[in-house]
XYZ file of C-alpha atoms in Angstrom:
443
model
C 0.000 0.000 0.000
C 2.833 2.409 0.832
C 4.392 1.801 -2.582
C 1.046 2.459 -4.210
C 0.670 5.722 -2.327
C 4.110 6.885 -3.467
C 3.071 6.508 -7.056
C 0.431 9.184 -6.514
C 3.098 11.874 -5.678
C 3.423 14.320 -8.515
C 6.758 13.898 -10.230
C 7.657 10.713 -8.380
C 8.275 8.823 -11.658
C 9.588 11.790 -13.658
C 13.072 13.331 -13.478
C 13.583 16.365 -11.206
C 13.823 19.813 -12.796
C 17.324 21.241 -13.094
C 18.101 23.756 -10.347
C 18.964 26.914 -12.317
C 19.184 30.379 -10.767
C 18.521 32.315 -13.991
C 17.245 30.407 -17.010
C 17.826 33.100 -19.606
C 20.684 35.405 -18.466
C 20.929 36.984 -21.893
C 17.607 38.735 -21.311
C 18.931 40.691 -18.282
C 19.471 44.330 -19.358
C 22.938 45.796 -19.091
C 23.454 48.662 -16.603
C 23.255 52.191 -17.896
C 26.777 53.279 -18.854
C 25.857 56.874 -19.562
C 26.479 57.944 -15.934
C 30.109 58.866 -15.232
C 32.050 56.254 -13.234
C 32.585 56.901 -9.544
C 29.544 59.171 -9.217
C 28.156 57.309 -6.196
C 30.045 56.173 -3.111
C 29.007 53.372 -0.771
C 29.964 53.260 2.893
C 29.267 50.293 5.069
C 30.207 52.537 7.966
C 31.543 56.111 8.058
C 32.543 57.681 11.375
C 33.856 61.214 11.887
C 35.033 61.528 15.470
C 33.845 64.330 17.793
C 35.823 67.555 17.546
C 36.581 70.284 20.062
C 38.059 73.679 19.198
C 39.173 76.592 21.344
C 38.904 79.792 19.286
C 40.794 82.954 20.214
C 41.232 86.047 18.108
C 43.141 89.234 18.908
C 42.884 92.343 16.758
C 46.348 93.787 16.120
C 46.785 97.337 17.369
C 49.094 98.317 14.538
C 47.792 98.780 10.996
C 49.447 99.263 7.629
C 46.788 101.799 6.606
C 47.438 104.481 9.223
C 47.629 107.313 6.675
C 44.346 106.400 5.019
C 42.584 106.003 8.341
C 43.869 109.315 9.669
C 42.408 111.169 6.673
C 38.971 109.585 6.919
C 36.992 110.324 10.123
C 34.501 107.535 9.433
C 37.337 105.046 8.991
C 38.805 106.326 12.257
C 35.621 105.550 14.170
C 35.276 102.130 12.513
C 38.918 101.325 13.249
C 38.596 102.274 16.919
C 35.370 100.268 17.232
C 36.852 97.136 15.652
C 39.914 97.456 17.862
C 37.672 97.276 20.911
C 35.260 94.680 19.553
C 37.666 92.376 17.759
C 39.034 90.243 20.628
C 37.625 86.766 21.250
C 39.070 84.805 24.147
C 38.884 81.012 24.411
C 35.504 80.333 22.798
C 34.863 76.555 23.100
C 33.226 74.823 20.133
C 32.287 71.140 20.360
C 30.974 69.057 17.472
C 29.338 65.668 17.895
C 30.326 62.621 15.867
C 28.877 62.026 12.406
C 27.907 58.385 11.816
C 26.666 57.015 8.490
C 25.742 53.334 8.095
C 25.056 51.548 4.798
C 25.104 54.889 3.007
C 25.156 55.176 -0.767
C 25.332 58.683 -2.143
C 27.156 60.862 -4.586
C 30.279 62.742 -3.670
C 28.454 66.073 -3.732
C 25.749 64.713 -1.425
C 28.389 63.436 1.000
C 30.147 66.797 1.090
C 26.818 68.551 1.600
C 25.914 66.164 4.442
C 29.189 66.826 6.239
C 28.924 70.574 5.641
C 25.370 70.713 7.037
C 26.434 68.710 10.109
C 29.187 71.132 11.094
C 27.238 74.220 10.017
C 24.412 73.238 12.326
C 26.931 72.765 15.138
C 28.344 76.259 14.590
C 24.872 77.838 14.517
C 23.847 76.070 17.718
C 27.019 77.272 19.488
C 27.181 80.765 18.040
C 26.316 82.152 21.464
C 29.630 80.797 22.780
C 31.581 82.844 20.238
C 29.561 85.995 20.894
C 29.729 85.400 24.634
C 33.528 85.158 24.561
C 34.069 88.657 23.150
C 36.188 90.781 25.474
C 34.165 93.916 24.695
C 31.207 92.556 26.698
C 33.388 90.990 29.371
C 33.511 87.358 28.172
C 30.246 86.319 29.900
C 30.826 82.682 28.949
C 34.022 82.653 31.022
C 32.291 84.502 33.864
C 29.444 81.984 33.920
C 31.912 79.085 33.866
C 33.858 80.437 36.846
C 30.822 81.383 38.944
C 28.943 78.133 38.228
C 32.042 76.132 39.151
C 32.250 78.026 42.455
C 28.564 77.391 43.188
C 29.056 73.692 42.499
C 31.960 73.589 44.959
C 29.699 74.969 47.713
C 27.710 71.726 47.580
C 30.395 69.320 46.436
C 33.090 70.051 49.023
C 30.853 69.385 52.095
C 29.541 66.224 50.450
C 33.068 65.051 49.688
C 34.152 65.829 53.257
C 31.328 63.737 54.739
C 31.968 60.834 52.355
C 35.739 60.773 52.938
C 35.950 61.691 56.657
C 32.468 61.333 58.074
C 30.859 64.025 60.186
C 34.233 65.515 61.077
C 34.814 66.511 57.477
C 31.592 68.522 57.156
C 33.004 71.727 58.625
C 36.175 71.472 56.559
C 34.118 70.839 53.434
C 31.928 73.882 54.073
C 35.034 76.031 54.518
C 36.620 74.686 51.325
C 33.422 75.215 49.341
C 32.989 78.793 50.570
C 36.643 79.611 49.849
C 36.405 78.108 46.373
C 33.216 80.049 45.627
C 34.798 83.311 46.799
C 37.994 82.693 44.832
C 36.310 81.742 41.557
C 33.704 84.484 41.784
C 36.386 87.086 42.460
C 38.470 85.757 39.596
C 35.516 85.791 37.189
C 34.355 89.307 38.078
C 37.885 90.746 37.998
C 38.552 89.031 34.681
C 35.372 90.555 33.245
C 36.376 94.063 34.384
C 39.873 93.521 32.966
C 38.602 92.511 29.548
C 35.992 95.255 29.257
C 38.328 98.078 30.295
C 41.276 96.783 28.252
C 39.035 96.573 25.171
C 37.886 100.177 25.645
C 41.452 101.331 26.201
C 42.690 99.470 23.152
C 40.037 101.019 20.932
C 40.510 104.544 22.252
C 44.302 104.408 22.030
C 44.043 103.852 18.272
C 42.155 107.181 17.995
C 45.101 109.177 19.382
C 47.188 108.715 16.169
C 50.281 108.854 18.363
C 52.381 105.867 17.315
C 55.033 106.509 19.973
C 52.416 106.581 22.716
C 50.788 103.403 21.430
C 54.125 101.559 21.256
C 55.049 102.695 24.766
C 51.648 101.589 26.060
C 51.933 98.149 24.414
C 55.390 97.639 25.931
C 54.125 98.610 29.379
C 51.198 96.186 29.075
C 53.554 93.329 28.249
C 55.695 94.119 31.274
C 52.867 94.828 33.698
C 51.439 91.536 34.902
C 50.901 92.284 38.606
C 50.941 89.274 40.887
C 48.631 90.836 43.488
C 46.279 93.767 43.992
C 48.866 96.147 45.462
C 51.172 95.696 42.481
C 48.149 96.205 40.236
C 47.277 99.537 41.867
C 50.874 100.734 41.569
C 51.212 99.670 37.907
C 47.795 101.103 37.040
C 48.617 104.441 38.629
C 51.894 104.578 36.722
C 50.069 103.882 33.431
C 47.530 106.645 34.132
C 50.247 109.184 34.953
C 52.075 108.276 31.756
C 48.906 108.887 29.729
C 48.288 112.244 31.427
C 51.852 113.443 30.849
C 51.719 112.300 27.217
C 48.446 114.191 26.742
C 49.939 117.452 28.052
C 53.187 117.044 26.107
C 51.332 116.243 22.897
C 49.663 119.657 22.811
C 53.105 121.288 22.489
C 55.247 118.598 20.858
C 52.933 117.389 18.065
C 52.502 120.782 16.329
C 56.266 121.363 16.431
C 56.972 117.929 14.965
C 54.380 118.484 12.240
C 55.867 121.864 11.380
C 59.325 120.340 10.974
C 58.068 117.558 8.715
C 55.365 119.137 6.522
C 55.407 122.834 7.211
C 52.104 124.628 7.761
C 49.981 121.591 6.857
C 51.943 119.468 9.295
C 51.492 122.132 11.970
C 47.711 121.960 11.539
C 47.804 118.160 11.729
C 49.971 118.347 14.834
C 47.520 120.692 16.530
C 44.660 118.316 15.709
C 46.591 115.326 17.089
C 47.579 117.218 20.209
C 44.031 118.349 20.954
C 42.646 114.861 20.268
C 45.241 113.333 22.572
C 44.465 115.905 25.269
C 40.936 114.533 25.545
C 41.475 110.865 24.604
C 44.697 109.953 26.427
C 43.383 110.736 29.947
C 40.410 108.458 29.265
C 42.797 105.735 28.090
C 44.817 106.249 31.279
C 41.722 105.776 33.445
C 40.808 102.569 31.598
C 44.383 101.306 32.042
C 44.159 102.062 35.760
C 41.018 99.975 36.146
C 42.285 97.257 33.807
C 45.666 96.728 35.477
C 44.172 96.987 38.979
C 41.543 94.383 38.072
C 44.331 92.178 36.698
C 46.058 92.401 40.085
C 42.805 91.430 41.846
C 42.361 88.517 39.455
C 45.899 87.262 40.024
C 45.467 87.637 43.790
C 42.626 85.124 43.673
C 44.956 82.482 42.215
C 48.228 83.560 43.835
C 48.262 80.666 46.318
C 47.083 78.002 43.884
C 49.555 75.192 43.177
C 51.361 75.527 39.853
C 49.808 73.937 36.807
C 50.560 70.264 36.466
C 53.225 69.604 33.921
C 53.777 66.554 31.801
C 52.369 63.242 32.947
C 55.631 61.512 32.053
C 59.106 62.436 30.859
C 59.545 62.569 27.049
C 60.341 59.191 25.554
C 63.786 58.289 24.284
C 64.069 57.660 20.553
C 67.265 55.705 19.666
C 69.719 57.082 17.139
C 68.561 54.444 14.606
C 65.095 56.032 14.653
C 63.226 52.817 15.556
C 60.347 53.636 17.914
C 60.109 51.168 20.796
C 57.863 50.762 23.815
C 58.141 53.560 26.362
C 60.927 53.005 28.891
C 60.930 55.199 31.985
C 64.577 54.315 32.627
C 65.698 55.495 29.186
C 63.515 58.595 29.470
C 65.117 59.526 32.811
C 68.595 58.957 31.410
C 67.884 61.167 28.421
C 66.497 63.873 30.722
C 69.611 63.753 32.919
C 71.834 64.074 29.849
C 70.003 67.212 28.782
C 70.348 68.762 32.250
C 74.052 68.057 32.943
C 75.914 71.364 33.320
C 72.767 73.323 32.442
C 72.293 71.635 29.082
C 75.920 71.592 27.911
C 75.480 68.051 26.511
C 71.892 68.401 25.257
C 72.969 67.786 21.653
C 74.519 64.404 22.478
C 72.575 61.279 21.555
C 71.710 59.208 24.627
C 72.377 55.457 24.527
C 72.406 54.114 28.110
C 73.272 55.040 31.691
C 74.189 53.458 35.015
C 73.996 54.872 38.523
C 77.075 54.565 40.724
C 75.647 54.572 44.238
C 78.867 54.555 46.354
C 80.121 57.905 45.011
C 76.690 59.254 44.054
C 77.394 59.548 40.368
C 75.509 58.749 37.205
C 77.446 57.666 34.123
C 75.795 58.467 30.811
C 76.781 56.724 27.604
C 76.204 58.698 24.419
C 77.047 57.982 20.809
C 80.317 59.933 21.131
C 81.353 59.987 24.801
C 81.051 58.649 28.330
C 79.898 61.361 30.749
C 79.922 61.065 34.544
C 78.065 63.635 36.658
C 77.183 64.104 40.321
C 73.580 63.094 40.910
C 72.695 65.821 43.407
C 73.121 68.831 41.086
C 73.961 67.091 37.781
C 77.354 68.788 37.548
C 80.039 67.262 35.357
C 82.549 65.035 37.135
C 84.553 63.839 34.124
C 84.062 63.285 30.414
C 85.712 60.776 28.075
C 85.284 61.470 24.374
C 85.685 58.409 22.161
C 88.342 60.239 20.155
C 90.468 60.322 23.343
C 89.620 56.889 24.784
C 92.317 54.296 24.381
C 91.190 51.369 26.569
C 88.065 50.423 28.503
C 88.670 47.560 30.919
C 86.246 45.549 33.027
C 87.520 45.123 36.582
C 86.246 43.615 39.795
C 84.484 46.696 41.192
C 83.739 48.667 38.064
C 84.920 49.887 34.678
C 88.172 51.776 34.104
C 88.517 54.228 31.225
C 92.045 55.062 29.968
C 93.180 57.482 27.286
C 95.571 56.709 24.441
C 98.554 57.453 26.715
C 97.354 54.768 29.164
C 96.419 57.437 31.699
C 93.194 57.093 33.650
C 90.324 59.339 32.641
C 87.844 57.952 35.134
C 86.649 54.911 37.019
C 82.980 53.868 37.192
C 82.194 52.052 40.447
C 79.548 49.370 39.819
C 79.162 46.804 42.606
C 76.611 44.497 40.951
C 78.247 42.093 38.505
C 75.241 41.900 36.164
C 74.986 45.684 35.914
C 78.743 45.959 35.456
C 78.821 43.468 32.588
C 75.765 44.995 30.929
C 77.125 48.546 30.932
C 80.572 47.348 29.799
C 78.951 45.572 26.871
C 77.026 48.711 25.914
C 80.187 50.847 26.073
C 82.178 48.352 24.012
C 79.460 48.108 21.392
C 79.092 51.877 20.984
C 82.878 52.478 20.875
C 83.260 49.709 18.289
C 80.576 51.286 16.102
C 82.179 54.708 16.517
C 85.643 53.430 15.493
C 84.211 51.551 12.525
C 82.459 54.708 11.339
C 85.683 56.715 11.657
C 87.633 54.121 9.642
C 84.958 54.169 6.971
C 85.081 57.970 6.746
C 88.899 58.030 6.504
C 89.052 55.367 3.786
């Protein structure tokens, strides 16, 4: 019965159809070849990492168009305004990552997509650029400082309780209040400094007195008061200098103009002197407030610890140029070589070094010499240039270096046998390479 039932299955007694993917491939149309090749680009995954920029811009006080500006009153006003408005200090711009998955588009579409991504980021953060202008006091920086101080009011007590229990609450409150006072003072003083310095910078360009402007710029570079008292003294000195220059300009400028251009120059000198008589005292007052505020700002951070330097010493790159894994020992040796005798051997190429504990010395092997220095102040003890070395011998307690006359240059005390043999091998290898190079150059 089962065999009879199988006979009823359709196709049981006929051959199976051939398994063919496409029966008539010739009927498939060819792709359109009219489009230029490479028009579309496919990305399985495209990732542009997040970006962060710090934008600063300072308008130069000097201009190459002084003559043109001085003849045009409208250009004078515009120049003074741009001098005051042009400074941007530390505007932070952050752009998120751009991720495209299984994207197929033309090159122009891809460029447009990237452009729109970053353009939108700039538009959304335009307030950061405008808020970092010195003319309005850099409100972004002020908000950052004040908000950080407010956060410390709550964070420091919390941290004190977590780390030290109830005993740390009072200390945390004191730290938070001190941090809030310091950062608020710094932010407000920094705002006053930027506003007044911007006004002074713009007004000083309207005096047309190049000597006064150069003297003022030089004084600003030198005057960086560390505390409020130094700021008051430097600010008062700047104001007195502006007042004296204003009075002198009324007499000196017409005389100078008369000597240079005759009657026309005399008229110009009178105009400059009168303009300076009214403008320079105002510039002096702004400098007084600006430099005094700078002293207040620096007072707030006077007792802060210095900024943290490098996390680690710069790596040593061998003279063959092959970059290897970072070695703190080689980095320290290279740093010591650069500091011996205040950098006298900084141009030597470091190879290896060994510390001689009994006599508190460090022996540095370079590509051209063996240098031994005292470890306490890194002052030179003795130096053996390879051009003077005659023999290097391995002895029981160290390594002896002799010159070509068999006279001792120095002795390196190394108590450990393994360290002694290692350093001797390094010295022998470097001296051998140095001699071979000299023979090759002479041949």
